[in-house]
Short mmCIF file of C-alpha atoms in Angstrom, two decimals:
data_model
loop_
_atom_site.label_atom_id
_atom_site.label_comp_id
_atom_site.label_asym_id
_atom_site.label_seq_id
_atom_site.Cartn_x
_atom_site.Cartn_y
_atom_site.Cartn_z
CA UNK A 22 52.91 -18.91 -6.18
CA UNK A 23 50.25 -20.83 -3.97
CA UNK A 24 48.93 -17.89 -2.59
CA UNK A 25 48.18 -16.80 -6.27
CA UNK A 26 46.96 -19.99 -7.50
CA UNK A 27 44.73 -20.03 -4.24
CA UNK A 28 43.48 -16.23 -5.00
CA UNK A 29 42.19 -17.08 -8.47
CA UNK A 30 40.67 -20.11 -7.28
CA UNK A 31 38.84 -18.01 -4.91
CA UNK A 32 37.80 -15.26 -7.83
CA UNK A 33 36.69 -17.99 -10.49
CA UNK A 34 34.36 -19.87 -7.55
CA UNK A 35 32.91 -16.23 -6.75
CA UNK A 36 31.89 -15.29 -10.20
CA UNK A 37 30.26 -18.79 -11.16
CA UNK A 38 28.26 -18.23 -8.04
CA UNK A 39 26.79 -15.22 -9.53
CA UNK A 40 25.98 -16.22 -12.10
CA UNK A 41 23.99 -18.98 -10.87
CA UNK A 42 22.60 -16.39 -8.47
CA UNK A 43 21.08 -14.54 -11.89
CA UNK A 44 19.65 -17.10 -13.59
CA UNK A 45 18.10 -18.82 -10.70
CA UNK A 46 16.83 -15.26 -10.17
CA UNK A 47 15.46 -14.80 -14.03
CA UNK A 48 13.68 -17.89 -13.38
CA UNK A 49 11.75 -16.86 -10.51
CA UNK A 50 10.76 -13.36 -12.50
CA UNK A 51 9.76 -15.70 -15.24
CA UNK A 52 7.35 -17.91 -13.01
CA UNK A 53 6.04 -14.73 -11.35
CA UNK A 54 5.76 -11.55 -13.74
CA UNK A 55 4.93 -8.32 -12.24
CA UNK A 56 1.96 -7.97 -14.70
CA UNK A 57 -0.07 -11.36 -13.35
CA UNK A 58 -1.15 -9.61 -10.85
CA UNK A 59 -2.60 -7.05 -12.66
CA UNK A 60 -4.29 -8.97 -15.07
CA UNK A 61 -5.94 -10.85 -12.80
CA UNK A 62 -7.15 -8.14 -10.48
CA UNK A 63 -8.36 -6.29 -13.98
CA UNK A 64 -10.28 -9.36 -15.12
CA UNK A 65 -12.00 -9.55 -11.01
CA UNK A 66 -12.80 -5.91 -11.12
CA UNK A 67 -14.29 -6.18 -14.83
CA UNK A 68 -17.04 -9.43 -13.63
CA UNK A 69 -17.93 -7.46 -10.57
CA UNK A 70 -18.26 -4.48 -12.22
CA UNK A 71 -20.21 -5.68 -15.13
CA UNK A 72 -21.66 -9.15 -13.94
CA UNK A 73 -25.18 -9.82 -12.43
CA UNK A 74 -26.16 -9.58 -9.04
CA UNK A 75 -27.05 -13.75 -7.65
CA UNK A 76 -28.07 -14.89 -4.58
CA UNK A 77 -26.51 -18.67 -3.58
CA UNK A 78 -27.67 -20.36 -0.71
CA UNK A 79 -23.90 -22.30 -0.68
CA UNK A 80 -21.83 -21.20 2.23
CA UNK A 81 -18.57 -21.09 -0.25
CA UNK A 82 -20.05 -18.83 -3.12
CA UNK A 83 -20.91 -16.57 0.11
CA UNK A 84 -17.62 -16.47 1.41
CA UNK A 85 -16.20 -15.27 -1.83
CA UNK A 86 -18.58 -12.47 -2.05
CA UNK A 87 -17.68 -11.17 1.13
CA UNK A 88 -14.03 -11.08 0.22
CA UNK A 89 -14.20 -9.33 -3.04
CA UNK A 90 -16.96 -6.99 -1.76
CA UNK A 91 -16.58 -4.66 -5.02
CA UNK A 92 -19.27 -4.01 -7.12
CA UNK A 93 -22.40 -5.94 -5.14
CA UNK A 94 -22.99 -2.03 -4.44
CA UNK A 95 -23.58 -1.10 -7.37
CA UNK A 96 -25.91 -4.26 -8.31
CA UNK A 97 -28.04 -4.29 -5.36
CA UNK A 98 -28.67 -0.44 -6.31
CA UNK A 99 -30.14 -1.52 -9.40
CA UNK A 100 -32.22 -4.57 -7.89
CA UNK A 101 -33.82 -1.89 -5.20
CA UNK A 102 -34.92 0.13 -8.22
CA UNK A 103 -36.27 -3.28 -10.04
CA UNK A 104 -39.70 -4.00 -9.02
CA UNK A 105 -39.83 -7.20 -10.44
CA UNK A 106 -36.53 -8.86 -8.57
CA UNK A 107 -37.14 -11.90 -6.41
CA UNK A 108 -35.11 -12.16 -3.59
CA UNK A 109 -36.55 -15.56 -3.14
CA UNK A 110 -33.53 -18.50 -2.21
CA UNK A 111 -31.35 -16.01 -0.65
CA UNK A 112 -30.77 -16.78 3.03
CA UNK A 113 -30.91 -13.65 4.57
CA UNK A 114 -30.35 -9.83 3.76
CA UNK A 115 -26.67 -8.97 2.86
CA UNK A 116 -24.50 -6.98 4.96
CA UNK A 117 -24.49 -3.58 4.10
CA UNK A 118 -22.24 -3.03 1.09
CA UNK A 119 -18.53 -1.85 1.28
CA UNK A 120 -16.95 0.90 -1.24
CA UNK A 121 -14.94 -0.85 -4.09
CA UNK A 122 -11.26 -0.99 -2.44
CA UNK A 123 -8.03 -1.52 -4.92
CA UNK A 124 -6.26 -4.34 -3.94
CA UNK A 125 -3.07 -4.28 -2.01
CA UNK A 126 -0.80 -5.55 -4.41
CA UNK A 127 -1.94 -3.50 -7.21
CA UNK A 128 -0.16 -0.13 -7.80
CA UNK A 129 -2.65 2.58 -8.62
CA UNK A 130 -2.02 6.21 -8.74
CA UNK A 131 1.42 8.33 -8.83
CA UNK A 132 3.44 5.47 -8.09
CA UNK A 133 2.61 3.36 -11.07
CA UNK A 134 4.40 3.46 -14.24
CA UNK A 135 3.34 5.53 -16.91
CA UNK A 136 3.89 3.06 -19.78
CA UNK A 137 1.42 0.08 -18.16
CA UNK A 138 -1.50 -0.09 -20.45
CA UNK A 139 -3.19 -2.47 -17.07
CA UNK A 140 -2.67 0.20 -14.54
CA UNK A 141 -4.17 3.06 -16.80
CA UNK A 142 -7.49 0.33 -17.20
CA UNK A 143 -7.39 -0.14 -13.53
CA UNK A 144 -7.28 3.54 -12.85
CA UNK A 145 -9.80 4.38 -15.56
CA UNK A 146 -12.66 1.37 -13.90
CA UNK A 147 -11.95 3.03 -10.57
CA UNK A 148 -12.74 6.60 -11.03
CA UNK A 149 -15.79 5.04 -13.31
CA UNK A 150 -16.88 3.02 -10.17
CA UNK A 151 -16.10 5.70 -7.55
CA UNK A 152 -18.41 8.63 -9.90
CA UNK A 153 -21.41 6.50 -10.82
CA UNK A 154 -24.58 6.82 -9.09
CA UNK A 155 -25.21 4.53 -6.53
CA UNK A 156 -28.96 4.69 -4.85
CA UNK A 157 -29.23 4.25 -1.52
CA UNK A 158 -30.38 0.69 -0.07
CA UNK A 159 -32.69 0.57 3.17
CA UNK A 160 -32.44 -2.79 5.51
CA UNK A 161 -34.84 -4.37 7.34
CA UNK A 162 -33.55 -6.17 10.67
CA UNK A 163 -35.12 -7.87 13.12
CA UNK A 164 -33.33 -7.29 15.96
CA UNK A 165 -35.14 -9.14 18.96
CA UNK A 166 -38.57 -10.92 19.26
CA UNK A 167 -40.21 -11.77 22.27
CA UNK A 168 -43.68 -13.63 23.90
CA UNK A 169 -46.02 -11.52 25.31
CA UNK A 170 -48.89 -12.57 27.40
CA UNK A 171 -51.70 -10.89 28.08
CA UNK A 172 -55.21 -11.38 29.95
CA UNK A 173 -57.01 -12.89 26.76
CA UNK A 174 -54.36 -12.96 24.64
CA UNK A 175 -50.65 -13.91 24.20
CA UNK A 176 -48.65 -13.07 20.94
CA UNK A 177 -45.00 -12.63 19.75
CA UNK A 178 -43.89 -8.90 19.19
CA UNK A 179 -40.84 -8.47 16.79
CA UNK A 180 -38.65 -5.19 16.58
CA UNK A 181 -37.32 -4.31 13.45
CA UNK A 182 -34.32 -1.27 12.68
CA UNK A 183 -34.46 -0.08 9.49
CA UNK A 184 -30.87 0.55 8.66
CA UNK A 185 -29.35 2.57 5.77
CA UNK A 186 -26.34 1.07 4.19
CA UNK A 187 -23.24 2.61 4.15
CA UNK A 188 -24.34 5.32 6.38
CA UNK A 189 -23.84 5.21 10.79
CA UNK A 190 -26.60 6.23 12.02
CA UNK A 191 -26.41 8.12 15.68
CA UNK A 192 -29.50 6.62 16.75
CA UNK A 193 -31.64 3.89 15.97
CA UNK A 194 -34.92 4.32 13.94
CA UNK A 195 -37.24 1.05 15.22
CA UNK A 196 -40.98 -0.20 15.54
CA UNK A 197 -42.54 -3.04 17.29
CA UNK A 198 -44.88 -4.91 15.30
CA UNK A 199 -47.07 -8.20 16.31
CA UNK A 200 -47.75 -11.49 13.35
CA UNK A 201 -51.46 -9.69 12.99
CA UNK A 202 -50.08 -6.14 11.71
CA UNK A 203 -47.86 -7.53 8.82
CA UNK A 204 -50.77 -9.59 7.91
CA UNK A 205 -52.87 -6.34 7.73
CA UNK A 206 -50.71 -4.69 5.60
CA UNK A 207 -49.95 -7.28 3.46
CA UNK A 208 -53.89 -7.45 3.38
CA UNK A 209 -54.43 -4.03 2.41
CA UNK A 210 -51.23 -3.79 -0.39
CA UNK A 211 -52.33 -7.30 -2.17
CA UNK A 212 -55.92 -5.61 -2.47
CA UNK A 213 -54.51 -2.15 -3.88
CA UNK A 214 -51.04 -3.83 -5.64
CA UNK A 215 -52.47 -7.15 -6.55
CA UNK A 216 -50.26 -7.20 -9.81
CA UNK A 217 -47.28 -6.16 -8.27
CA UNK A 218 -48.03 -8.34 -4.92
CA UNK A 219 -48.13 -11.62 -7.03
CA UNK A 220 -44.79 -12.64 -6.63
CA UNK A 221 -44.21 -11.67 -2.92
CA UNK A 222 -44.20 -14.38 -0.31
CA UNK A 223 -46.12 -13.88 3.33
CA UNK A 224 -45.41 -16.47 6.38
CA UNK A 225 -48.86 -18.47 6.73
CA UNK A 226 -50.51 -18.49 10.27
CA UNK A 227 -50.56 -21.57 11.97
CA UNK A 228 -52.44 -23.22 14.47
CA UNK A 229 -49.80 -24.86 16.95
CA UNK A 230 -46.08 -24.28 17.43
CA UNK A 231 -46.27 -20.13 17.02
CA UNK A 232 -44.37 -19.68 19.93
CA UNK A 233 -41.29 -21.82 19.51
CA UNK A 234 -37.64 -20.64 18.52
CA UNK A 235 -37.82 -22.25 15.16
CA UNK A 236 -41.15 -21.27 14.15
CA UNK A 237 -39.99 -17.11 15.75
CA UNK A 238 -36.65 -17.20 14.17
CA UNK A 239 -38.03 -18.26 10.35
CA UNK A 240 -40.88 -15.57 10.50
CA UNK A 241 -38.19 -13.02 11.73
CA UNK A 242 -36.02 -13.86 8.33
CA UNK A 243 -39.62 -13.98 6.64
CA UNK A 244 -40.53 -10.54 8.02
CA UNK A 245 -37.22 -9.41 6.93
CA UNK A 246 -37.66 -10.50 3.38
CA UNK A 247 -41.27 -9.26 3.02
CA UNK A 248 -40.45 -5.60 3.89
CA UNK A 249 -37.33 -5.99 1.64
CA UNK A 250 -39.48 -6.87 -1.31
CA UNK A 251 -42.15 -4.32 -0.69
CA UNK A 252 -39.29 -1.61 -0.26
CA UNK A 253 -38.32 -2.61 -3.61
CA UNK A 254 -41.09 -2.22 -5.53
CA UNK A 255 -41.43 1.86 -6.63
CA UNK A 256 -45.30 2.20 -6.73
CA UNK A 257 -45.67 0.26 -3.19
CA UNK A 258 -42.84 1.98 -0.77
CA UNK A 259 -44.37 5.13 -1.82
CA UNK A 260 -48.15 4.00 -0.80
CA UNK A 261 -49.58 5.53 2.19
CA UNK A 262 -50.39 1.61 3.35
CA UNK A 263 -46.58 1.19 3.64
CA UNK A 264 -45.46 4.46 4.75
CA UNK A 265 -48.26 4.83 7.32
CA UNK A 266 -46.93 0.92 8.70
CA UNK A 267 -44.45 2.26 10.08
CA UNK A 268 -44.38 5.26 11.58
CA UNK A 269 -48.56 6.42 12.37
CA UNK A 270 -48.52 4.29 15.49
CA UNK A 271 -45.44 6.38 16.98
CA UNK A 272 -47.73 9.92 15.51
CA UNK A 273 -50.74 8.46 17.51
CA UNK A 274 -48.76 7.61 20.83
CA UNK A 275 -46.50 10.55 20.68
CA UNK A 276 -50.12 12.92 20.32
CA UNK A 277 -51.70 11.53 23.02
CA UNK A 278 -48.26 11.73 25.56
CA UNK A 279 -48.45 15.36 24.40
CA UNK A 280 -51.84 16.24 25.09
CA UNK A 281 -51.33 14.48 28.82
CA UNK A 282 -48.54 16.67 29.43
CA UNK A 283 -45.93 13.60 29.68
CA UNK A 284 -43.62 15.56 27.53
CA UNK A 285 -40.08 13.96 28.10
CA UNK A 286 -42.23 10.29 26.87
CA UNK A 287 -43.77 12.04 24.41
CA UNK A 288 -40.36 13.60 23.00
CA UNK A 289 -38.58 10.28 22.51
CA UNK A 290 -41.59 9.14 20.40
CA UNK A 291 -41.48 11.82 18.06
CA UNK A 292 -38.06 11.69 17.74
CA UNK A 293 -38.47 7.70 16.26
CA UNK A 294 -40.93 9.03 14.03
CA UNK A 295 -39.03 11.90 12.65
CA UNK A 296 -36.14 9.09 12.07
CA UNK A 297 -38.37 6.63 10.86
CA UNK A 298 -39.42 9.38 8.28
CA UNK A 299 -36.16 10.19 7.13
CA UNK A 300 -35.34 7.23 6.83
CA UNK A 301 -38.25 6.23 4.49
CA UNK A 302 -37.72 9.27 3.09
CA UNK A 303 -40.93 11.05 3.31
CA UNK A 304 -39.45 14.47 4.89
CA UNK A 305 -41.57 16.92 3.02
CA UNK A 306 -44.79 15.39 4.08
CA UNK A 307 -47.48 16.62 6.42
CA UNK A 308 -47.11 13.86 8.28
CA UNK A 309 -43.49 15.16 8.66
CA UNK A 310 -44.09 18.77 9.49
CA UNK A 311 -46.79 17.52 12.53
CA UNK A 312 -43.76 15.42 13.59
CA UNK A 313 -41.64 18.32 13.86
CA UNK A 314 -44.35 20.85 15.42
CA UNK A 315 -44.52 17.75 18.39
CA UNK A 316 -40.89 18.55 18.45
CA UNK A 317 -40.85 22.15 19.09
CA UNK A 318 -43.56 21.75 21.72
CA UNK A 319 -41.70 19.03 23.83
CA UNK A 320 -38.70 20.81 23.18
CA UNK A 321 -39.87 23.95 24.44
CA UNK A 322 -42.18 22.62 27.15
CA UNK A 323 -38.94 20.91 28.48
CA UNK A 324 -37.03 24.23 28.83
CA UNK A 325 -34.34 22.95 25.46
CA UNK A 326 -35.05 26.19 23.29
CA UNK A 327 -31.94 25.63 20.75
CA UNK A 328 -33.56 22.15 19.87
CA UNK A 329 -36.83 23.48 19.50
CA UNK A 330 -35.82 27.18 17.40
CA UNK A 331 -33.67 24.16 15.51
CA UNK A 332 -36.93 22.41 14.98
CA UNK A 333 -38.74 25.76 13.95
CA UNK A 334 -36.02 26.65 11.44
CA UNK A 335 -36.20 22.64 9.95
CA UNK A 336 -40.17 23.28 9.62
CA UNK A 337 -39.85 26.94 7.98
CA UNK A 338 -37.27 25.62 5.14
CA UNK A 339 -40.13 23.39 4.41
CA UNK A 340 -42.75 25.70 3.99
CA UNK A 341 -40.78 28.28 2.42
CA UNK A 342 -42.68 27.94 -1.26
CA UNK A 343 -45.73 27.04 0.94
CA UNK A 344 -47.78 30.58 1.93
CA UNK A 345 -51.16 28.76 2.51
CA UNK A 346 -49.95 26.18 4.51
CA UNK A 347 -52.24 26.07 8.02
CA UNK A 348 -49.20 25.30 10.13
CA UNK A 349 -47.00 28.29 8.23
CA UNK A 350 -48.55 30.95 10.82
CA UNK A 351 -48.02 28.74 13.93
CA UNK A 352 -44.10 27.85 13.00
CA UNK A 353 -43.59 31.59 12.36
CA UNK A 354 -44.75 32.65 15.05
CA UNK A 355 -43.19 30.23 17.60
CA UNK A 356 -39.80 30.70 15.58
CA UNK A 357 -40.00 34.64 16.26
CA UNK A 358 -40.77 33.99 20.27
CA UNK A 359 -37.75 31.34 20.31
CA UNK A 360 -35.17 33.56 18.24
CA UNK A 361 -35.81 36.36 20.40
CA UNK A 362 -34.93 33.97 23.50
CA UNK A 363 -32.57 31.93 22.40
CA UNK A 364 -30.57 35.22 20.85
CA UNK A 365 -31.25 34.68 17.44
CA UNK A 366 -31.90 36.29 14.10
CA UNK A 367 -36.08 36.85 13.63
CA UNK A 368 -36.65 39.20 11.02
CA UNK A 369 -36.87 36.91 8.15
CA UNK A 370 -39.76 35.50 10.07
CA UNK A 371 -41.19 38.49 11.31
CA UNK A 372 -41.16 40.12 7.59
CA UNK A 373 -43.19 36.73 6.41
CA UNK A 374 -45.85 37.43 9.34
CA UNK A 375 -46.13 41.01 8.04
CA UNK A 376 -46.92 39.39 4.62
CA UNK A 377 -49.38 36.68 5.70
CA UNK A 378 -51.30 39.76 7.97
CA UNK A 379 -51.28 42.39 4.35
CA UNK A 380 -52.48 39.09 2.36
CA UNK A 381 -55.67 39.67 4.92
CA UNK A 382 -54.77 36.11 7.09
CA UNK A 383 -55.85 36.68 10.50
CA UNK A 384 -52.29 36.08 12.66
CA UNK A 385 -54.56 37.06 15.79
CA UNK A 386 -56.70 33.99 15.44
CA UNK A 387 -53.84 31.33 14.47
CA UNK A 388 -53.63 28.68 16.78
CA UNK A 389 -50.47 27.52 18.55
CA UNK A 390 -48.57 24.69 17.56
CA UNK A 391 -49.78 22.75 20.46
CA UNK A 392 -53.40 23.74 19.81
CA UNK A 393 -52.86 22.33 16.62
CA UNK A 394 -51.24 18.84 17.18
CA UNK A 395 -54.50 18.17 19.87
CA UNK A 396 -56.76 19.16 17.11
CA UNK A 397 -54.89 17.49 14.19
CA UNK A 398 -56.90 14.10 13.24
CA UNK A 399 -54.76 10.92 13.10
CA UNK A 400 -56.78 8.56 11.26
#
């Protein structure tokens, strides 16, 4: 009789506790509903999608753009292609931008259900933000700046990487520039560009404290700025005044290594110009196709033949709709002498020099590549 009394005692205890168990449960579904989450990450992904692009010079409002990283792609695509975006007030040039990212606790694909109206939104803004055209950004760095003293002079010389964002570059493309050769260019755009120069900013020279940290460290972010804004502006990062900035110093240096015969100097030189090109790029220029003759002479005069028939091949794609081109007969002809040592196919080229010599050009007389960066002016 106890041991029955004792046994439904037991039972009765058990099933209030379970039901207790549920409700305390229900209440924590009730404080926490699966679809919170959702909304909220659908009303982030919306502003970032849609919103405009700000700059904030408070450290908080930067923290939070860094975390939700989303759609500042997308908006900083659009300011490069706005020529009339000031960058002014923004501390320094962002990071490069990440891909839009779901967020962890949001279900997207497969495993979501197929009767949430949120996770067919979310699904529908991602494949929008993953298929829209995004135009590439190009980021100006200065990476080191140092005092250099000279016999009459002495002068700070800044290095600057021009970076692509969201791309890893294998190797670096750089220049070296001193106070005096931004203040050229900006010289020369403001008297070709004055309109669209007007709301660009450029460091003043001054007369004492040029050599300090302070005084190196704010022109570096200055210098950083100024080539951003230039860059941004259509009209102007297509100018030969900007283009020619960067990379005719390294076409000048590189030609004279070459024509000394210091051909392993001479190589790494045009190899920062050809980078510097693409990165500006400017690859179908003539500028370009002298940068990649200087690489098919070092190459070759180096004893690296696969490089230089590589370079040959590069060059010939180029001037494929190009017949009258001066350096066509040169690259054909140094692409049919390195296919034949290097083991490669040469009758495409070798039909092409059969046409030039029936079109009446005289392939006896061509100069050689090298003959033809020594004679090539680089004003």
């Amino acid at each position: 009789m106890a041991a029955r009394i004792l046994h439904r005692l037991r039972h009765a205890l058990g099933a209030e506790g379970a039901r207790e168990e549920r409700t305390h449960d229900g209440v924590e579904a009730e404080d926490c509903p699966e679809s919170s989450e959702l909304e909220d990450d659908t009303d982030g992904l919306s502003t970032r999608l849609s919103g405009t692009l700000s700059f904030s010079g408070h450290e908080e409002d930067e923290e939070e753009e860094e975390e939700e990283g989303g759609g500042e792609e997308l908006q900083a695509g659009d300011a490069a292609q706005d020529g009339g975006r000031c960058w002014d007030g923004y501390p320094g040039l962002p990071p490069p931008p990440r891909p839009l990212s779901p967020s962890p606790r949001t279900e997207w694909g497969p495993a979501a259900r197929p009767g949430s109206l949120l996770t067919r939104q979310l699904q529908e803004l991602w494949r929008r933000s993953r298929s829209s055209f995004v135009p590439q950004r190009l980021l100006f760095e200065v990476t080191s700046a140092s005092v250099v003293s000279e016999r009459s002079s002495k002068y700070v010389l800044y290095t600057i990487y021009l970076i692509r964002s969201g791309h890893l570059d294998k190797a670096p493309a750089a220049i070296s520039r001193r106070y005096s050769d931004f203040e050229r260019l900006n010289r020369r755009l403001r008297g070709r560009f004055g309109c669209d120069m007007a709301g660009i900013a450029f460091p003043r020279k001054r007369l004492r404290r040029n050599f300090t940290a302070e005084t190196i460290a704010k022109r570096s972010r200055a210098f950083e700025q100024f080539l951003s804004h230039l860059h941004s502006i259509a009209e102007i990062r297509r100018s030969p005044e900007f283009l020619e900035f960067f990379f005719l110093q390294d076409l000048r240096a590189a030609q004279r290594l070459t024509c000394t015969g210091m051909y392993r100097e001479a190589l790494a030189t045009w190899a920062n110009a050809y980078r510097l090109q693409d990165r500006l790029g400017v690859c179908g220029s003539g500028r370009f196709l002298l940068t990649l003759a200087g690489l098919v002479v070092c190459h070759q005069e180096l004893d690296q033949l696969g490089e230089a028939h590589g370079c040959c091949e590069q060059a010939l794609q180029l001037l494929e709709a190009q017949d009258s081109h001066p350096l066509l007969g040169p690259f054909l002809q140094a692409h049919v002498h390195l296919a034949w040592k290097v083991g490669k196919d040469k009758r495409q080229s070798e039909a092409r020099l059969q046409g030039l010599q029936e079109a009446g050009v005289p392939l006896q007389q061509q100069p050689s590549l090298k003959e033809c960066l020594i004679k090539e002016p680089l004003e």
